[in-house]
Amino acid sequence: MNCSLKLKPLVSCISLVLAAGSSSIVYAEELAVLDQASVEAQQYQGYAEYSPASGSKTDLPWLKVPQSVSVVTKAEMEDKGALRLVDALDGIAGVNNTLGEGSRDQFVIRGFDALNDTYRDGMRDDGNLQSFRSLANVERVEVVKGPAGALYGRGSAGGLINIVTKRADGRDITTLTAAAGSDSRLSGQVDVGRQLSDNVNGRVNVEFRDGDSYVDHVDYQDYFIAPTVRIAAGDQHVIDLDLEYQHQEVMPYRGVPSKGGKPVDVAVDTYYGGANDYQESDSIRLAVSHQMTINDQLLWVNRAAWNQIELEQKGTRQGKMTGDQVSQTANNFGYDPRTTSTLQSEITWQTEQNQLLAGADYNVIDIDLLLAKDTSLSPQDIHNPVTRPTPNPGFDPFRQNKTETLGAYLQDVFTYKKVSVLGGLRYDSMKLKQRKQGAELETMDDNKLSYRAGLVYQLTDEFSAYTSLGRSWQLPYAGTYINPKLAELFRTDLQEVGVKAFMLDDRLMLNAALFQIDQEQPRTDTNGDVVDKDEFRHKGIELEARGQITEVWNISAGYSYLDAEDKETGDKPNDVSDHLFSLWTTYYLTPEFKFGGGVKYVGDRYAGNNEGTKLDAYTKADLMAAYQWQQHKVQLNLDNVFDEKYALGATGGGSGLNQVGYGAPFEVMLSYQYSL
């Protein structure tokens, strides 16, 4: 009986969005753009991306990459009305968003937290991990599933997210966008690109966002600017210069407490925080890329990036429950500043049957952390919290951390007839330093070898099957903190088999993967000796389809089943569901009018450790319609059209029990775009 009730909304929503494909009117819209996703030009058609580069860091065809890689194109992001990274990735198979303390992007990939595993144009994007990233200058987003240490070094066991930015490719571009929606939300974007001279192109993206939210007292305001210049020095050299600046103000949202193993049943707009809570940040990023075409076989790419963020947050958190009362503390932290510097060099040698990639990178993260001692507050009534100013403990120097990694890697792909063999090795040297205020210097260092091996059999020109295995390493706390009881790196092993296919004249990408990820987390004593270990196994299946069913009908759909557990206790990790399903589709009813919608189903999850609080399954549906007349486009997006009440996710760990965030109710967004 319960199963039937849960499935009815899902079936209704699927029927609703598939109705977009019922007409037979034909309209073709094709767009070819020249862009640099790592090092190579890419081509788009609808929701399908012909050659995502993140899985191999080269132009190796997608069918020959022995790993699951998903792509969200600019067209799909625009149709969804996406303004934040969390909007863009909503619906990727195996990927789910979580609360992120209501002040940052945070995702779970294949059941593992991926907070510290976002990249920008192939390089670590650590600077903005405590903020909501802008999509204003984003061309597409690629998600590599499973550990990818053989290419990227230390990182999440679940995968990584690579943001590919817009480039000054010589096209004359003028796009102005304005949007307004529920909760006083306003946004504006400007995208202008020009050829400045015979060998110099320029482009700039600007964005402003302001609004309240569905939660009382929670609001935001930010602005973003990103100029970029491309210089073509002859036929051999291409240089890209990038600058990004973002100012962001947002009220942290720590969700609601739980009682009796369930989130407290209060209205979704209920706020437990302090009236004077805030988060304010300023970030700047500078990057340069030099691509040198030595000859028809050799390509050499060098990149450098520097990012710095200054951030302050004053937040109010829920603690332990006593009857109908929840304890609270006021907490302050900040970066003064947090700086990330990266150097990277890669050379690719391409012959008829062989592709060799050799690379090296150097990454340094410097953190000056400000922190205030938790200030205890009087408890709140969980059913009727009172919004009040809470004490501001101020900011005091707390600790300095430095994480320094140097890596060298080699990848070779040999193809003979229908068989491709991939092998990759990476050696990393990692050094960490930490000095707490008034304490002695603490250090941690290690050297690790990561690998990946894969075999691909191309049954036809459009269909391939693959198998792969690999090993990666993860620094505890992503290297931003030294804990003497976690002084060894976490080891992650991947086994995966899958099939990939292009269908309908390469308009539709299909992918299916069966995988198992094992992670071992050693625990150490104060001398650094291993005394115990925690072991986790995540195994599952992913199915995905992205692209065009017809020239007028786009679709992206994904399903994943995940069995994730602590091998000793059998408990699920925080915020991980067995089932994720998504379907998004759009259809051109006429050459000017497009409509569509999507549905997302998230299965039961648990918040906190030891399955302490259950988060029920939910189904959410969205709709959109757009009308374009010459240079003008008007679009309407309706989110959560059935006004489903659901738990978005939890902060994580033990604190997640009483910091569960509710998702947004029914919302409306109307946008206007002018393009030349």
XYZ file of C-alpha atoms in Angstrom:
676
model
C 0.000 0.000 0.000
C 2.724 2.499 0.951
C 4.724 1.667 -2.158
C 1.706 2.350 -4.361
C 1.102 5.728 -2.765
C 4.722 6.743 -3.309
C 4.713 5.710 -6.948
C 1.488 7.480 -7.948
C 2.982 11.012 -7.952
C 5.969 9.721 -9.884
C 3.824 8.060 -12.559
C 1.666 11.191 -12.851
C 4.704 13.433 -13.288
C 6.304 11.177 -15.916
C 3.075 11.192 -17.890
C 2.945 14.976 -17.647
C 6.439 15.640 -18.969
C 6.341 12.946 -21.661
C 3.278 14.632 -23.083
C 5.760 17.138 -24.504
C 6.617 14.569 -27.175
C 3.132 13.994 -28.522
C 3.269 16.358 -31.532
C 4.941 15.657 -34.875
C 5.742 19.190 -36.068
C 9.334 19.340 -37.322
C 11.710 22.161 -36.500
C 15.496 22.005 -36.651
C 17.786 24.124 -34.544
C 21.491 23.403 -34.630
C 24.307 25.322 -33.029
C 28.006 24.747 -33.540
C 30.341 26.588 -31.211
C 34.092 26.539 -30.856
C 35.176 26.168 -27.258
C 38.095 24.876 -25.259
C 37.201 22.282 -22.614
C 40.688 21.403 -21.337
C 42.535 21.596 -24.649
C 40.298 20.728 -27.589
C 37.440 22.240 -29.575
C 34.017 20.825 -28.789
C 30.715 20.663 -30.669
C 27.190 20.733 -29.285
C 23.826 19.548 -30.472
C 20.921 19.892 -28.115
C 21.620 18.203 -24.798
C 24.341 15.891 -26.171
C 28.039 16.696 -25.921
C 30.122 14.845 -28.493
C 33.423 14.645 -26.647
C 33.534 15.554 -22.953
C 37.206 15.983 -22.120
C 37.183 15.559 -18.330
C 37.304 11.750 -18.370
C 40.636 11.633 -20.222
C 41.922 15.260 -20.240
C 42.256 14.872 -24.022
C 40.054 14.720 -27.112
C 39.716 10.945 -26.752
C 36.229 10.076 -28.075
C 33.623 9.591 -25.363
C 32.985 6.022 -26.557
C 36.632 5.128 -25.822
C 36.765 6.490 -22.268
C 36.397 3.566 -19.799
C 34.530 5.575 -17.182
C 31.128 7.184 -16.785
C 31.126 10.920 -17.646
C 27.965 13.064 -17.733
C 27.581 16.483 -19.324
C 25.090 19.289 -18.732
C 25.120 21.647 -21.712
C 24.381 25.348 -21.798
C 21.104 24.615 -23.619
C 19.874 22.356 -20.806
C 20.878 24.848 -18.120
C 18.963 27.619 -19.884
C 15.850 25.480 -20.303
C 15.873 24.644 -16.586
C 16.308 28.298 -15.676
C 19.443 27.362 -13.726
C 21.114 30.184 -11.807
C 23.334 28.132 -9.509
C 25.468 25.044 -9.912
C 22.999 23.117 -7.766
C 20.297 23.889 -10.373
C 22.496 22.761 -13.265
C 23.335 19.354 -11.764
C 19.818 18.592 -10.584
C 19.025 15.270 -12.241
C 22.468 13.835 -13.073
C 22.450 10.059 -12.468
C 24.315 9.223 -9.270
C 24.522 12.869 -8.128
C 22.379 14.496 -5.452
C 22.628 17.869 -3.772
C 22.530 18.340 -0.021
C 21.968 21.254 2.364
C 25.478 22.689 2.359
C 24.665 24.752 5.470
C 22.398 26.847 3.249
C 25.393 28.890 2.087
C 27.315 26.825 -0.481
C 27.191 24.259 -3.279
C 27.536 20.718 -1.941
C 26.954 17.422 -3.712
C 27.047 13.708 -3.045
C 28.414 11.618 -5.942
C 27.843 7.869 -5.794
C 27.247 8.223 -2.075
C 30.450 10.124 -1.211
C 30.617 13.788 -0.266
C 32.279 15.844 -3.028
C 32.492 19.272 -1.370
C 36.201 19.637 -2.175
C 36.107 18.141 -5.665
C 34.989 20.912 -7.984
C 37.320 21.908 -10.830
C 37.270 24.844 -13.236
C 38.714 24.248 -16.708
C 40.573 21.193 -15.413
C 42.133 22.845 -12.326
C 41.059 22.728 -8.692
C 38.458 25.346 -7.751
C 38.963 25.305 -3.981
C 38.559 29.035 -3.487
C 34.773 29.157 -3.788
C 33.877 25.915 -2.013
C 32.130 27.845 0.783
C 29.966 29.843 -1.662
C 27.325 29.446 -4.352
C 29.170 29.499 -7.677
C 27.793 31.595 -10.523
C 26.810 30.075 -13.878
C 27.106 33.372 -15.767
C 30.328 32.406 -17.587
C 29.759 28.629 -17.648
C 29.482 26.871 -21.010
C 28.809 23.410 -19.619
C 29.443 21.186 -16.592
C 31.057 17.743 -16.801
C 30.796 15.135 -14.031
C 33.313 12.293 -13.825
C 31.860 9.381 -11.833
C 34.076 7.352 -9.528
C 37.587 8.092 -8.222
C 39.820 9.768 -10.825
C 43.125 9.967 -8.957
C 45.178 8.653 -11.898
C 44.613 12.009 -13.628
C 43.565 14.465 -10.934
C 45.341 13.217 -7.817
C 43.859 13.315 -4.325
C 40.103 13.610 -4.306
C 36.673 12.247 -3.607
C 35.896 8.562 -3.876
C 32.643 9.357 -5.686
C 33.859 11.566 -8.516
C 34.459 15.172 -9.464
C 32.747 18.142 -11.119
C 34.542 20.104 -13.857
C 33.134 23.519 -14.790
C 33.988 24.537 -18.368
C 33.879 28.309 -18.847
C 32.893 30.426 -21.835
C 35.654 31.538 -24.179
C 36.381 34.554 -26.343
C 36.120 32.550 -29.566
C 35.757 35.438 -32.009
C 31.978 35.440 -32.364
C 30.029 38.671 -32.004
C 27.850 37.970 -28.971
C 25.409 40.260 -27.206
C 23.013 38.616 -24.777
C 21.075 40.495 -22.110
C 18.934 38.556 -19.639
C 16.657 39.740 -16.840
C 14.541 37.558 -14.551
C 12.096 38.016 -11.691
C 10.365 35.437 -9.550
C 8.887 34.304 -6.277
C 10.277 35.646 -2.988
C 11.359 38.930 -4.591
C 14.047 37.193 -6.629
C 15.715 39.354 -9.260
C 18.650 38.615 -11.534
C 20.359 40.131 -14.539
C 23.080 38.865 -16.857
C 25.162 40.405 -19.644
C 27.262 38.341 -22.073
C 29.210 40.340 -24.684
C 31.907 38.982 -27.002
C 33.828 40.698 -29.808
C 36.781 40.241 -32.122
C 39.045 43.081 -30.977
C 41.682 42.688 -33.697
C 42.901 40.098 -36.189
C 44.358 37.933 -33.423
C 42.700 39.164 -30.216
C 39.166 38.314 -29.035
C 37.418 39.497 -25.897
C 34.360 38.505 -23.896
C 32.828 39.577 -20.606
C 30.045 38.110 -18.469
C 28.349 40.079 -15.706
C 25.654 38.936 -13.273
C 23.637 40.409 -10.420
C 21.322 38.405 -8.131
C 19.155 39.601 -5.270
C 16.226 38.161 -3.372
C 14.633 36.635 -0.347
C 13.932 32.918 -0.084
C 11.180 30.537 0.935
C 12.645 30.538 4.471
C 11.803 33.520 6.698
C 14.692 35.975 7.242
C 16.926 34.191 4.708
C 17.980 36.402 1.811
C 20.926 36.858 -0.554
C 22.673 39.350 -2.809
C 25.668 38.867 -5.054
C 27.333 40.179 -8.171
C 29.860 38.615 -10.499
C 32.076 39.783 -13.375
C 34.282 37.640 -15.592
C 36.234 39.178 -18.503
C 38.326 36.873 -20.691
C 40.710 37.496 -23.591
C 41.998 35.069 -26.222
C 45.179 35.842 -28.170
C 46.099 33.814 -31.240
C 49.831 34.253 -31.864
C 50.234 32.717 -35.287
C 49.019 29.238 -36.143
C 50.736 27.529 -33.210
C 49.914 29.527 -30.074
C 46.620 30.298 -28.325
C 46.620 32.198 -25.018
C 43.568 32.627 -22.765
C 43.552 35.194 -19.950
C 40.728 34.985 -17.388
C 39.588 37.105 -14.476
C 36.649 36.350 -12.173
C 35.401 38.436 -9.267
C 32.420 37.616 -7.060
C 30.910 39.331 -4.049
C 28.292 37.336 -2.178
C 26.088 37.952 0.837
C 23.831 35.172 2.050
C 22.036 34.285 5.275
C 23.095 30.765 6.380
C 20.211 28.289 6.719
C 20.832 25.390 9.113
C 17.481 23.721 8.631
C 15.285 22.260 11.362
C 15.919 19.833 14.248
C 14.577 16.298 14.391
C 12.662 14.334 16.992
C 11.782 10.664 17.130
C 13.869 9.912 14.058
C 12.061 12.474 11.839
C 12.559 16.159 10.986
C 10.236 18.362 13.037
C 7.000 18.854 11.091
C 6.925 22.640 10.817
C 6.242 24.952 7.888
C 9.046 25.049 5.294
C 9.544 28.779 5.948
C 10.409 28.178 9.632
C 13.749 29.681 10.650
C 15.687 28.687 13.762
C 18.711 30.922 13.239
C 19.654 34.307 14.592
C 18.239 37.524 13.181
C 21.789 38.858 12.772
C 23.362 35.789 11.153
C 25.238 36.427 7.915
C 27.870 35.227 5.479
C 29.828 37.660 3.317
C 32.610 36.792 0.897
C 34.791 38.362 -1.779
C 36.683 36.137 -4.179
C 38.978 36.804 -7.101
C 40.449 34.328 -9.577
C 43.164 34.896 -12.182
C 44.036 32.239 -14.745
C 46.155 31.925 -17.871
C 46.324 29.090 -20.386
C 48.839 28.676 -23.216
C 48.127 26.085 -25.890
C 50.950 25.316 -28.311
C 50.388 23.151 -31.386
C 53.896 21.852 -32.043
C 52.864 19.798 -35.087
C 50.000 17.571 -36.224
C 50.837 15.037 -33.516
C 52.036 17.099 -30.546
C 50.004 19.512 -28.402
C 51.451 21.241 -25.317
C 49.214 23.058 -22.820
C 50.383 25.048 -19.802
C 48.012 26.569 -17.250
C 48.249 28.636 -14.099
C 45.539 29.817 -11.717
C 45.432 31.866 -8.520
C 42.346 32.241 -6.365
C 41.797 34.125 -3.143
C 38.707 34.457 -0.977
C 38.023 36.465 2.147
C 34.966 35.254 4.035
C 33.143 35.822 7.306
C 30.209 33.835 8.630
C 28.238 34.253 11.820
C 25.740 31.422 12.238
C 23.376 29.920 14.793
C 23.286 26.127 14.991
C 20.966 23.586 16.566
C 22.492 21.092 19.003
C 20.996 18.407 21.260
C 17.313 17.765 21.887
C 15.748 17.708 25.377
C 12.026 17.084 25.199
C 10.638 19.790 22.896
C 13.657 22.036 23.407
C 16.736 22.183 21.185
C 20.011 23.681 22.369
C 21.715 26.315 20.230
C 25.138 27.891 19.833
C 26.393 30.953 17.982
C 29.427 30.156 15.822
C 31.759 32.362 13.807
C 34.376 31.377 11.256
C 36.161 33.026 8.369
C 39.044 32.977 5.906
C 41.572 35.798 6.174
C 42.248 34.794 3.441
C 42.089 31.335 1.804
C 44.404 31.214 -1.217
C 44.832 28.518 -3.860
C 47.627 28.467 -6.462
C 47.950 25.898 -9.246
C 50.462 25.238 -12.018
C 49.818 22.560 -14.644
C 51.629 21.342 -17.762
C 50.380 18.648 -20.150
C 51.654 17.357 -23.476
C 49.679 15.050 -25.774
C 51.233 12.932 -28.520
C 48.660 11.592 -30.981
C 49.315 8.991 -33.665
C 46.947 6.878 -35.707
C 46.752 4.101 -33.119
C 48.151 5.660 -29.954
C 47.492 8.658 -27.725
C 49.957 9.496 -24.967
C 49.368 12.141 -22.289
C 52.132 13.249 -19.918
C 51.523 15.894 -17.288
C 52.567 17.455 -14.015
C 50.851 19.826 -11.593
C 51.633 21.736 -8.439
C 48.935 22.901 -6.036
C 49.139 24.947 -2.832
C 46.266 25.857 -0.506
C 47.000 28.415 2.217
C 44.314 28.972 4.854
C 44.298 31.593 7.570
C 41.294 30.447 9.573
C 39.413 32.731 11.907
C 37.226 31.111 14.520
C 35.303 32.080 17.646
C 34.560 29.837 20.561
C 30.992 28.525 20.457
C 28.658 30.699 22.505
C 25.842 28.773 24.197
C 22.345 30.192 23.836
C 19.095 29.533 25.618
C 17.217 26.625 23.996
C 14.430 27.035 21.446
C 10.979 25.476 21.374
C 11.157 23.197 18.335
C 7.529 23.847 17.367
C 7.564 27.610 17.826
C 11.090 29.052 17.491
C 11.563 32.777 18.107
C 13.829 34.663 15.728
C 16.127 36.827 17.819
C 19.521 38.499 17.580
C 22.152 36.145 18.944
C 25.529 37.112 20.403
C 28.302 37.778 17.888
C 31.436 36.118 19.312
C 33.690 38.026 16.901
C 36.653 36.599 15.012
C 39.978 35.476 16.408
C 43.007 33.942 14.649
C 42.686 30.187 15.140
C 45.040 28.264 12.874
C 47.116 28.414 9.711
C 47.103 25.474 7.314
C 49.141 24.812 4.205
C 48.519 21.887 1.855
C 51.138 21.389 -0.860
C 50.940 18.681 -3.521
C 53.173 17.872 -6.463
C 52.021 15.282 -8.973
C 53.268 13.684 -12.190
C 51.085 11.491 -14.373
C 51.167 9.441 -17.542
C 48.262 8.052 -19.562
C 48.419 5.974 -22.714
C 45.611 4.755 -24.960
C 46.445 2.171 -27.605
C 43.811 1.264 -30.199
C 43.943 -1.760 -32.475
C 40.935 -2.248 -34.710
C 37.951 -2.329 -32.323
C 39.879 -2.628 -29.062
C 41.307 0.249 -27.011
C 43.491 -0.264 -23.954
C 43.972 2.577 -21.464
C 46.555 2.697 -18.724
C 47.317 5.542 -16.367
C 49.684 6.167 -13.449
C 50.092 9.171 -11.176
C 52.615 9.816 -8.418
C 51.795 12.429 -5.771
C 53.931 13.966 -3.072
C 51.817 15.660 -0.390
C 52.922 17.864 2.498
C 50.665 19.429 5.121
C 51.501 21.973 7.790
C 49.303 23.267 10.580
C 49.914 25.766 13.334
C 47.153 26.454 15.819
C 47.263 29.739 17.658
C 49.809 29.419 20.465
C 50.721 25.811 19.598
C 53.621 23.983 17.977
C 53.821 23.331 14.248
C 52.170 20.047 13.177
C 53.114 18.285 9.944
C 51.938 15.394 7.815
C 53.432 14.129 4.557
C 53.003 11.144 2.289
C 53.714 9.880 -1.231
C 51.131 7.838 -3.099
C 50.706 6.092 -6.444
C 47.303 6.092 -8.167
C 46.408 4.058 -11.224
C 43.685 3.332 -13.738
C 43.412 0.528 -16.291
C 40.629 0.141 -18.809
C 39.601 -1.928 -21.799
C 37.102 -0.722 -24.408
C 35.601 -2.835 -27.178
C 33.838 -0.854 -29.883
C 31.184 -3.189 -31.252
C 30.077 -0.665 -33.887
C 30.907 2.937 -34.738
C 28.147 4.009 -32.343
C 28.323 1.410 -29.555
C 31.069 0.375 -27.121
C 31.498 -1.685 -23.960
C 34.157 -1.079 -21.336
C 35.634 -2.319 -18.112
C 37.991 -0.483 -15.787
C 39.584 -0.515 -12.376
C 41.518 2.110 -10.499
C 42.953 3.258 -7.203
C 42.864 6.760 -5.738
C 43.796 8.438 -2.467
C 41.960 11.005 -0.396
C 43.402 13.328 2.224
C 41.346 13.414 5.454
C 39.391 16.675 5.587
C 40.615 17.260 1.988
C 43.951 18.362 3.427
C 42.587 21.495 5.074
C 43.039 20.212 8.622
C 45.402 17.836 10.433
C 43.857 15.428 12.925
C 46.423 13.166 14.663
C 43.779 10.424 14.825
C 43.405 10.480 11.027
C 47.028 10.713 9.958
C 46.826 8.276 7.020
C 45.302 8.801 3.581
C 42.048 7.053 2.659
C 42.405 4.408 -0.050
C 39.678 4.025 -2.676
C 39.377 1.208 -5.233
C 37.014 1.273 -8.224
C 35.697 -1.565 -10.365
C 33.338 -0.619 -13.191
C 31.828 -2.103 -16.338
C 29.567 -0.267 -18.719
C 28.241 0.380 -22.193
C 27.974 3.615 -24.178
C 26.182 4.445 -27.389
C 25.352 7.234 -29.799
C 21.961 6.881 -31.459
C 19.757 8.775 -33.903
C 22.603 10.160 -36.027
C 24.718 10.964 -32.961
C 22.008 13.153 -31.424
C 21.417 10.935 -28.376
C 24.007 9.713 -25.835
C 23.242 6.564 -23.828
C 25.310 5.276 -20.926
C 24.927 2.385 -18.475
C 27.418 1.561 -15.730
C 27.709 -1.098 -13.042
C 30.239 -0.210 -10.345
C 31.703 -1.020 -6.954
C 33.708 1.453 -4.867
C 35.562 0.321 -1.738
C 37.080 2.875 0.612
C 39.325 2.226 3.586
C 39.761 4.981 6.199
C 42.570 4.168 8.665
C 42.418 5.504 12.211
C 45.645 6.302 14.003
C 46.889 7.036 17.486
C 48.696 10.240 18.450
C 51.957 8.732 17.193
C 50.484 8.241 13.729
C 50.341 4.444 13.979
C 47.276 2.728 12.499
C 45.123 1.219 15.262
C 41.850 0.575 13.400
C 40.057 1.317 10.156
C 36.592 2.074 8.819
C 35.566 0.375 5.593
C 32.808 1.409 3.196
C 31.400 -0.266 0.102
C 29.219 1.521 -2.439
C 27.915 -0.528 -5.338
C 25.217 0.243 -7.841
C 24.013 0.854 -11.344
C 23.533 4.044 -13.368
C 21.484 4.556 -16.531
C 21.520 7.805 -18.468
C 20.231 9.266 -21.751
C 20.948 12.811 -22.986
C 20.321 14.464 -26.312
C 17.635 14.672 -28.995
C 14.917 12.153 -29.740
C 14.019 14.202 -32.814
C 15.305 17.534 -34.081
C 12.632 19.260 -32.000
C 12.600 17.063 -28.895
C 15.386 17.212 -26.271
C 15.632 14.869 -23.330
C 17.894 14.140 -20.363
C 17.039 11.195 -18.139
C 18.881 9.282 -15.473
C 18.355 6.530 -12.938
C 20.735 5.199 -10.300
C 20.463 2.461 -7.716
C 23.037 2.620 -4.939
C 23.706 0.164 -2.130
C 26.045 2.090 0.173
C 27.032 0.980 3.657
C 29.545 0.945 6.451
C 30.834 -2.629 6.133
C 30.996 -3.108 9.916
C 27.643 -1.651 10.959
C 25.652 -1.889 7.721
C 24.515 1.736 8.158
C 23.957 4.052 5.211
C 26.077 7.207 4.976
C 24.563 10.632 5.540
C 22.167 11.839 2.827
C 22.483 8.839 0.490
C 19.369 7.326 -1.119
C 18.998 3.927 -2.763
C 17.077 5.289 -5.746
C 17.474 8.477 -7.796
C 15.398 9.079 -10.904
C 15.137 12.157 -13.105
C 13.567 13.062 -16.423
C 13.720 16.430 -18.168
C 12.390 17.122 -21.664
C 11.592 20.055 -23.940
C 9.725 20.175 -27.247
C 9.339 22.772 -30.016
C 5.628 22.976 -30.744
C 6.391 25.599 -33.396
C 9.687 27.176 -34.505
C 9.060 29.910 -31.918
C 7.356 28.105 -29.044
C 9.036 25.535 -26.808
C 7.649 23.886 -23.703
C 8.655 21.053 -21.408
C 9.233 19.931 -17.873
C 10.905 17.496 -15.566
C 10.409 15.141 -12.673
C 12.844 14.063 -9.971
C 12.424 11.208 -7.515
C 14.708 10.780 -4.501
C 14.356 7.680 -2.342
C 14.539 7.342 1.435
C 17.716 8.659 3.106
C 19.114 9.179 6.569
C 20.542 12.313 8.161
C 23.513 12.181 10.486
C 25.574 9.179 11.466
C 24.158 5.764 12.418
C 20.881 6.306 10.498
C 19.641 8.606 13.262
C 16.975 10.545 11.322
C 15.002 9.234 8.358
C 14.287 11.526 5.415
C 11.302 10.294 3.416
C 11.298 9.791 -0.341
C 9.883 12.591 -2.468
C 8.855 13.399 -6.027
C 9.235 16.915 -7.435
C 8.011 18.170 -10.819
C 8.918 21.309 -12.797
C 7.522 22.923 -15.952
C 8.794 25.487 -18.465
C 7.626 27.330 -21.571
C 9.537 29.717 -23.835
C 8.598 31.889 -26.806
C 11.237 33.364 -29.111
C 10.542 36.097 -31.662
C 13.573 37.300 -33.612
C 16.070 38.546 -30.992
C 13.578 38.342 -28.116
C 12.887 35.394 -25.854
C 10.466 35.130 -22.934
C 10.617 32.094 -20.648
C 8.494 30.924 -17.719
C 9.769 28.321 -15.245
C 7.505 26.717 -12.641
C 9.360 24.718 -9.997
C 7.796 22.130 -7.669
C 4.425 22.557 -9.360
C 2.670 20.162 -6.946
C 4.078 22.044 -3.935
C 5.666 18.892 -2.533
C 7.038 19.219 1.005
C 10.357 17.411 1.216
C 13.682 17.327 3.039
C 16.425 18.629 0.767
C 19.257 17.198 2.860
C 21.326 17.479 6.028
C 24.513 19.209 7.037
C 26.185 15.851 7.729
C 27.869 13.936 10.514
C 26.480 13.962 14.044
C 25.207 17.535 13.658
C 23.012 16.513 10.712
C 20.427 15.055 13.067
C 19.266 18.547 13.999
C 20.189 20.454 10.860
C 17.858 19.109 8.183
C 16.877 21.530 5.430
C 13.476 21.586 3.774
C 13.381 22.149 0.011
C 11.685 25.008 -1.806
C 7.889 24.965 -2.279
C 6.155 26.002 -5.517
C 8.124 28.840 -7.168
C 7.800 30.927 -10.330
C 10.502 32.585 -12.436
C 9.864 34.769 -15.510
C 12.822 35.782 -17.670
C 13.438 37.915 -20.744
C 16.459 37.562 -23.029
C 17.643 39.780 -25.859
C 20.267 38.351 -28.214
C 22.118 39.700 -31.237
